[in-house]
Amino acid sequence: MDFSELEAAEGLRWPWNAWPSSRSDAAAIVVPLSVIYTPLMPLPDLPLLPYEPLSCSRCCATLNPYARVDYRSALWICPFCHDKNPFPRSHAGIADHNVPAELFPTHSTVEYLLPNKNPNPFTSPSSVLNSSFSSNTLFTSSTSSLIPLPVSAPPPMAVSAPTPAFVFVVDVCSPEEELRALKNEILHVVANLPENSLVGLVSFGSMVWVHDLGYTECSRVVLFSGDRELSSVKVQKLLGISHQRNPKQATSQPLQKQGFLLPVSECEFNFTTAVEELHNSSTALPGHRPLRATGVAISTSTALLEGCSPNFGGRIMVFTSGPATTGPGMVAETDHRKAIRTQRDIINGNAFLYRKAQNFYQKLAQKLLERSLVFDLFACSLDQVGAAEMRFPIETSGGLLILAESFESEQFKKCLRHIFKHEEADRLDMKFDATIELVTTKEVKICGALGPCLSLRNQNSLASEKEVGQGGTSSWKTSTLTSKTSIGFIFQVGGNLANEPGPVFFVQFKTRYRHGDGSIRLRATTASRRWVDRLRPLDVRTGFDQEAAATIMARVGVSRAEDYHARDVIRWLDKMLIRFTAKFGEYAPEHPSSFRLLPGFSLYPQFMYHLRRSQFIDILNYSPDETAFFRVALNREGVNGSLVMIQPALLRYGFDGPPSPALLDTSSVTPDVILLFDSYFHVVIHYGSKIAQWRKLGFDKDQRNENLWKLLEAAEMDAEELIEGRIPAPRLIRCDQHSSQARFMLARLNPSATQKTRHVDGSEVVFTDDVSLQDFLEHLQSLAVQG
Amino acid sequence: MQNLQIGRPPPPSAAPSGPPPYLSGSVAPSVTVGSRPGPPPQTLPSRPQYQPPFTRPPPGIPNGPPSAGIPGPRFPSAASSMEPSPPAIPPQGSLPFPGSPPHGPPVNNISQPSVYPSQYSAAAAGVPMVPPSLVSGPPHSQPLMGGPLSQPYMSPPQMQQYTGPSQMQQQYTGPPQMQQQYTGPPQMQQQYTGPPQMQQQYTGPAHMQQYTGPPQMQQYPGPLQPPPISSGAPPFGSPPVWQQPRPGPGGFPMSSMVQAPPQMFGASPSSLTQRMPPVPPVMGNSPLAMAQPSTPSHVDPRQIPRPIPGSSVEFFETRQGNQANNPPSATSDFVVKDTGNCSPRLMRCTMNQVPCTGDLLSTSSMPLALMVQPLALPNPSEEPIQVVDFGESGPLRCSRCKGYINPFMKFVDQGRHFICNLCGFNNETPRDYFSNLGPDGRRRDADERPELCRGAVEFVATKEYMVRDPMPAVFFFLVDVSMNAIVTGATAAACSAISQCITDLPEGPRTMVGIATFDSAIHFYNLKRALQQPLMLVVPDIQDVYTPLHTDLIVPVAECRKHLEQLLESIPSMFESNKVVDSAFGSAIKAAFLAMKPTGGKLLVFQSVLPSIGTGSLSSRETEGRTNVSSGEKEAYKLLQPVDMTLKTMAIEFAEHQVCVDVFIITQAFVDIASVSVVPRTTGGQVYYYYPFSSLSDAAKLYNDLRWNISRPQGFEAVMRVRCSQGVQVQEYLGNFCKRIPTDIDLPGIDCDKSILVTFKHDDKFQEGTECAFQCALLYTTIYGQRRIRVSNLSLPCTSMLGNLFRAADIDTLFACLLRQAATGIQSSPLSQVREQIMNFCVNIFHSYRKFCASVSSTGQLILPESIKLLPLYTLALSKSIGLRNDALLDERSYWASHVPPLPIPLVVPWVYPRMISIHDLTLKGNNDSKLSSTLPLSAEHLSDNGIYLLENGEDCLFFIGNSVSTEILQQIFGVNSVDGIPTQFVLQQYDNTLSNALNDVVNEIRRQRSSFLRMRLCRKGDPSGMLFFSYMVEDKAPGGLSYVEFLVHIHRQIQTKME
């Protein structure tokens, strides 16, 4: 079975589909035991069960097809812990001819529609997830102080369908034209929001303006000083939206009078007026950056959402065009002579502001996730804005990080509109408040998650001591999930397997989230994989998924790059690759030429080659912001998307045949073809010099040259198709051979022809010191065979 | 009790002859020896004693007086003159005291002395209360208790006999001068007569009796007080006095007056007697007038010294014949011609001659102080202060002391050098300022150059005087919109007032305005918006405020007039349903300050409730105070001090950045003015108080106050320094300002109504015959952005004669000193102590006078220097004023205390001794002037049940309506038929009838005089408002204090005690 078909059924990609059962064997196979999980992948025939799942009383795993069921005694045996669970009365009629959907063998993934008793996951009494939540020290401690926990009296709002809230945080230091474009976009988006969506508007320059949208007498804004960090409670108090501590008054009192966050239907006029009245108010001195209180704006918005929309999820959408220069989260001085931090500063520990800002935003992440708030950053600026510092909350909350050059750019508009895509006429396609919990066979320990989520740190027996990424837990939280969001989980097999385990192991993924229609759902996927029989080690190889492996390695590499110098990460990748090839290659020792790889492994070294050259690892040519942007995208993308990022795709459009994939090599660049290059972030239509010339001469407009016209058309259409639906939207670049814009493509091609090689007439030459793929592989072979 | 010399020397009469004498004035010191009925029994031996006493005392005392120059001779002379002198006296008196007609009688005394002996000097200085003396001594003692009563009555007749003298007075009055001064000749007479009455007053002891015992009251039929004598006697030693007086008055006092101390007393008695008869009850108002009618034998309370308003305009030259002229009374109407000294409106000294030595000063017990009101409004018919531009070089200054060029700098060496009159340094004359000297030693161009011939000039300041460009005129309004403010209508009133006032702001790009409102948050408004809706910017964090860094908060008025008006209109409705009770006053002013910081300017705050939250929040100390009352009043005065230093610290910062804060307290509850007022006090602003606020009747005043506040002549970012000749030095400045370095005071805002009191102390001696100069320099920015230096000069002769000091003493300034002292005092010591202090202030002065200047007089006489004969009355009124009363609300007292320091001198006296006139009979009086001048003494005795009275102190205007006022009058004035029909929230309407028109004319005239709209309140007998009215009847005995007569007696006793 093809790995991608399996993925389509389960939403899972396993680098290893068969696992060695001992820790040492696992270490020997180099690529970690792991899985790429796409929680909300649209699955065909996904059953939606309108009841609560049956959970194992011991390990909390839900009932699944792998459970053994004893119909006569109405018991089921949990495949994970082998505990016996009785069926409750509701399942009284269970029999072999009458089984619930989750027991159907084909339904390894089912979705439960949970009764909407209480939208607050922290307080719903009976759910499996909740038990795990309540044992989570990290959150309970903080929530108890911040959230009123209306256990005794659930907010009346719970009756109506919860509505997401959107706070638009607008930087008014943007140039006037930029601001105009931005305002138009925002207004457009808001006009298309479902009527009951809550919206808020916060603008900031040197101060933070929270616009009161419910005040009719005049335009009213509440100001916060941009250089002071205030606690959420304080902000809420100052806004007059603080919750009453007294449980008796824990009703939605604050929701009644405040005008900062209102349904679109109630405040559209005011909102529009307020947005239209935003003007560039910065008074920066020449040679200085304007004062931007981005940090305070964000924390204020957080407090606002916390206060007004306690548990229904929301997005804080920050639109900025420059770095924060004042208050918490500040990343640059106002004086232009003091440059904003560079990669080198960060590596060398010279970025004092960077560390401080990072701390600030890390704390913010906790708050965001407590309330299921999403932090989106739209940075449209030629300068850096401090995205690197803000990355953590953005990533963990599942938000979008978009870097563009201007608010007028298509990229920006696409992304923004994409977020507000409607699922149905009055409903956004937006899932909030997700928690993912894993249950595994006891031999399998969880090291951590790599991707847009935050560990809930509920230490239990399933969590391994070894932590990778967000570890130390068996459950994670993120504020929002898209159908594409993918998270990598790293596992470890139990230390000593005294008693031989069964032939298979199980992992159950339970994702609980709030659907766009307000319902709470739980999607449970139960997967089983084989243990590798010691006697037949080849099984490991047959289960190898090199694409998933490359993706995982990329994520692991990026995660390491947060802590280590880029050079060390490359060295580490190389070392791992050498060990990997030495392990799985077929060769005669000391004979590089005898080196062979199995078909299932053959592309892996090439992936690694491109990975180590990619912007994810080789960061020195990028600003910290860009790096953050790339890495955030990588960490949330599934296997296919990740592969494009690692190894771009190249299509060739020529007169000699239909479009065909071309080698990602400089040799593919020829004058008479159009190349469509896709590196995920950039889509380049590259016209060979001849074609460019023809086009310049207007041949394509001539009816007689239908071929040329069709060729150009085909490339355009394919490019459109690539861009469509991809978020963050790639930048489409049309360029001619030898033009400056071609660099976006050339930089990623295998430099088979450089200034050092012999010049072949007509071929493209790349000026670089990087080794070419051929050299790299040769080297690899020679190292691998050394043993 | 002996003579009160309540010296109201009838200067006017004396004037003709008098003035010259003064000037020449070796004699100047007017020693008025009033013999008062001696309180102690000793005095009893009325006549005999008196005479002896007089003689005796002189010996002992004389020493003092002689030195003063006033001594014996005069007295005797006076005495002798008394009888004959009357004619002479009046003129004298009149002259010296042009303004103060009341003195009349005393004057006589004085004049007499002066005329006879050493001319006026002695006489003028002190107006002996001759009559009192008569009353005083012996008689008192004798009658002591009940029995005496009858005697006193008896005595009166005698007085009548004296009436004869009254004729004398008439004669005196006769002098044209007199008449002029006193608008009404008859009045004059009365006034003069007054003095004699004074004696009677002494007799007044009778009143004393009243005080002492209600029964005594009865005895004094004439006096209003009915109480029987008997009881009274015990409490006060005075009762006996009474008795004494009576008998005394009858025979002794009179005789004594005339005979024994023929000098002063003689005169006065005569006058007294004279007056007695003539004085009509109404006349009684005049200070001097004693109540002859009732009991001739006693001192007639109506004849005790009282201020007599001058009804005609007087022309005053500041210097004549190279001598400083004594200025007219501050409360009178005068036109100044600046002939070297600046107008007394600008600077006024407690004594118009400066003592040569510090010893002399301390002997006199009077303070040497200057009331400075640098931007005082001139009379419209006065020549405006000239602006002098020295061009690039700036005004010419002494290179050592930096004093500015003035008429008293002496040019020498053919004009090549000039000698500074302040430090004596010999400066070189700059070449381009050189001018030859004329034969008289003056520069030939002196008369063409204002700075060389005028006491007050304004110099154009050069760059040198600026740390930055002159600031624009910034007005920032800050309005309380907390729930109470909204509900009581305070916000609406404030907004409407501001809205109406905007048009009064000076036009032009330099006038900027801003506005903010606040409750528990601060709301700023963007005024510069092309958009329809105003934009409100809320600053919620009041613990640590900031201001929207927005250039559009404060914008030129021309650009935002419309928006502002629209905004002001909508503010009350915007907050209509505001439920926020808290008010963050401290934070709000801080935030507004931050907005104004770059420029400075005026911050006008409209506060309605106790600041309960944010920076500088306050607690309701009033309740604390009340609860503490039970535990003793020891610490009660602390409630008049600011709670802590928070606001003070803030205020100093404001002042540094030239922000001047005015606070309008529009409230119906306790606001802790003691704490709040610190801010305006430190920044040169002032407190306005509307309590209890009525949106109906107070809105107009609020508007007018605000309008006057922003449209009156004023300056910004000012620095003031007073320089003086070597010999004295500035000791202290008192007023509303911020002082950061010892020599200068910073005034973020200064306007025409603000005065500053400067006290001096000697550090050296002056030579007799030299002059001591004072120069006040105020560097400020006009509302139009010009930097100016206003320099006022006052040069006064130095004297080594104590008598001269008394003669030249200025009651207005002196009392201003006392008032400020009291206002400061109540914040740091218990009330009883303060009252004692002011009493001592008074007693010490009179004691000094008695001891050193009234050599001949008998010990049994109370002698008051003519120039300050009103001091007892004012002191009494002060001790009964809101600030010093026990029963006043804490805030009222705080307000009272905060009102005093910047009080301009013409308003000092009215503030404690209000003006009362009857208005039911307005149409019967003459023109406006006379309507206003026919004041009534502040005694219930003068209130009739069928009358309506108006009482004003420059701030409040109370209408008292008798119980049986005729319907017709009610209808004419109030438009209603019965007293009960007048709404409590009173608004004065103008109806179409002569009485109403006349009343409105009068009220408007008062408003003009006081530069204040006046708070109209209605008082009816028998309810709290009536109580309020009666609390102003300071001459009456009240639970908290003595009656005027008793008070005089009391003072006399104190002096007596001291003498022993």
Tab-separated table of C-alpha atoms in Angstrom, chain A residues 206-209 211 215-228 230 234-235 237-239 257 269-270 273 276-277 279 281 283 291, chain B residues 521 523-526 529 531-551 567 570 573-577 579:
chain	number	residue	atom	x	y	z
A	206	SER	CA	3.411	54.953	20.421
A	207	MET	CA	0.268	54.255	22.369
A	208	VAL	CA	-2.336	51.608	22.099
A	209	TRP	CA	-5.840	52.626	21.190
A	211	HIS	CA	-11.634	51.439	20.015
A	215	TYR	CA	-20.291	54.107	21.865
A	216	THR	CA	-22.645	56.082	19.778
A	217	GLU	CA	-22.181	59.608	21.029
A	218	CYS	CA	-18.788	60.021	19.513
A	219	SER	CA	-15.785	58.018	18.568
A	220	ARG	CA	-14.299	56.715	21.713
A	221	VAL	CA	-11.019	55.019	22.267
A	222	VAL	CA	-9.272	53.861	25.375
A	223	LEU	CA	-5.587	54.514	25.441
A	224	PHE	CA	-2.818	52.516	26.918
A	225	SER	CA	0.635	53.776	27.267
A	226	GLY	CA	2.908	51.949	24.913
A	227	ASP	CA	5.797	51.575	27.251
A	228	ARG	CA	4.170	49.938	30.216
A	230	LEU	CA	0.187	45.753	32.373
A	234	LYS	CA	-5.299	45.329	35.113
A	235	VAL	CA	-6.081	45.949	31.488
A	237	LYS	CA	-10.112	46.540	34.905
A	238	LEU	CA	-9.097	49.636	33.058
A	239	LEU	CA	-11.313	48.719	30.174
A	257	LYS	CA	-21.859	46.703	28.682
A	269	PHE	CA	-21.066	51.190	11.244
A	270	ASN	CA	-18.893	52.137	14.143
A	273	THR	CA	-16.013	54.559	10.891
A	276	GLU	CA	-11.718	54.719	8.206
A	277	GLU	CA	-10.575	57.222	10.757
A	279	HIS	CA	-4.558	57.730	10.074
A	281	SER	CA	-0.229	59.529	13.402
A	283	THR	CA	5.597	61.715	14.552
A	291	LEU	CA	7.441	54.531	18.167
B	521	ALA	CA	-10.634	57.627	33.860
B	523	HIS	CA	-11.093	61.435	28.569
B	524	PHE	CA	-9.263	63.658	26.180
B	525	TYR	CA	-10.769	64.951	23.005
B	526	ASN	CA	-9.269	65.390	19.650
B	529	ARG	CA	-10.903	66.780	13.176
B	531	LEU	CA	-14.825	64.691	10.811
B	532	GLN	CA	-18.266	65.046	12.157
B	533	GLN	CA	-17.902	63.159	15.361
B	534	PRO	CA	-15.585	64.175	18.128
B	535	LEU	CA	-12.992	61.647	19.080
B	536	MET	CA	-12.704	60.749	22.709
B	537	LEU	CA	-9.413	59.381	23.931
B	538	VAL	CA	-9.734	57.600	27.211
B	539	VAL	CA	-6.790	57.237	29.510
B	540	PRO	CA	-7.894	54.566	31.921
B	541	ASP	CA	-4.758	54.028	33.908
B	542	ILE	CA	-4.955	56.560	36.640
B	543	GLN	CA	-2.328	55.090	38.860
B	544	ASP	CA	0.349	56.074	36.484
B	545	VAL	CA	-1.075	58.459	33.995
B	546	TYR	CA	0.080	59.384	30.592
B	547	THR	CA	-1.309	61.614	27.988
B	548	PRO	CA	-2.208	60.756	24.461
B	549	LEU	CA	0.848	61.864	22.584
B	550	HIS	CA	-1.299	63.590	20.162
B	551	THR	CA	-0.770	66.987	18.745
B	567	LEU	CA	-18.402	68.795	21.919
B	570	SER	CA	-22.740	66.850	23.818
B	573	SER	CA	-25.536	63.894	27.289
B	574	MET	CA	-22.631	61.622	26.527
B	575	PHE	CA	-22.172	60.950	30.182
B	576	GLU	CA	-25.794	61.208	31.032
B	577	SER	CA	-26.008	57.704	32.304
B	579	LYS	CA	-22.526	55.350	36.774
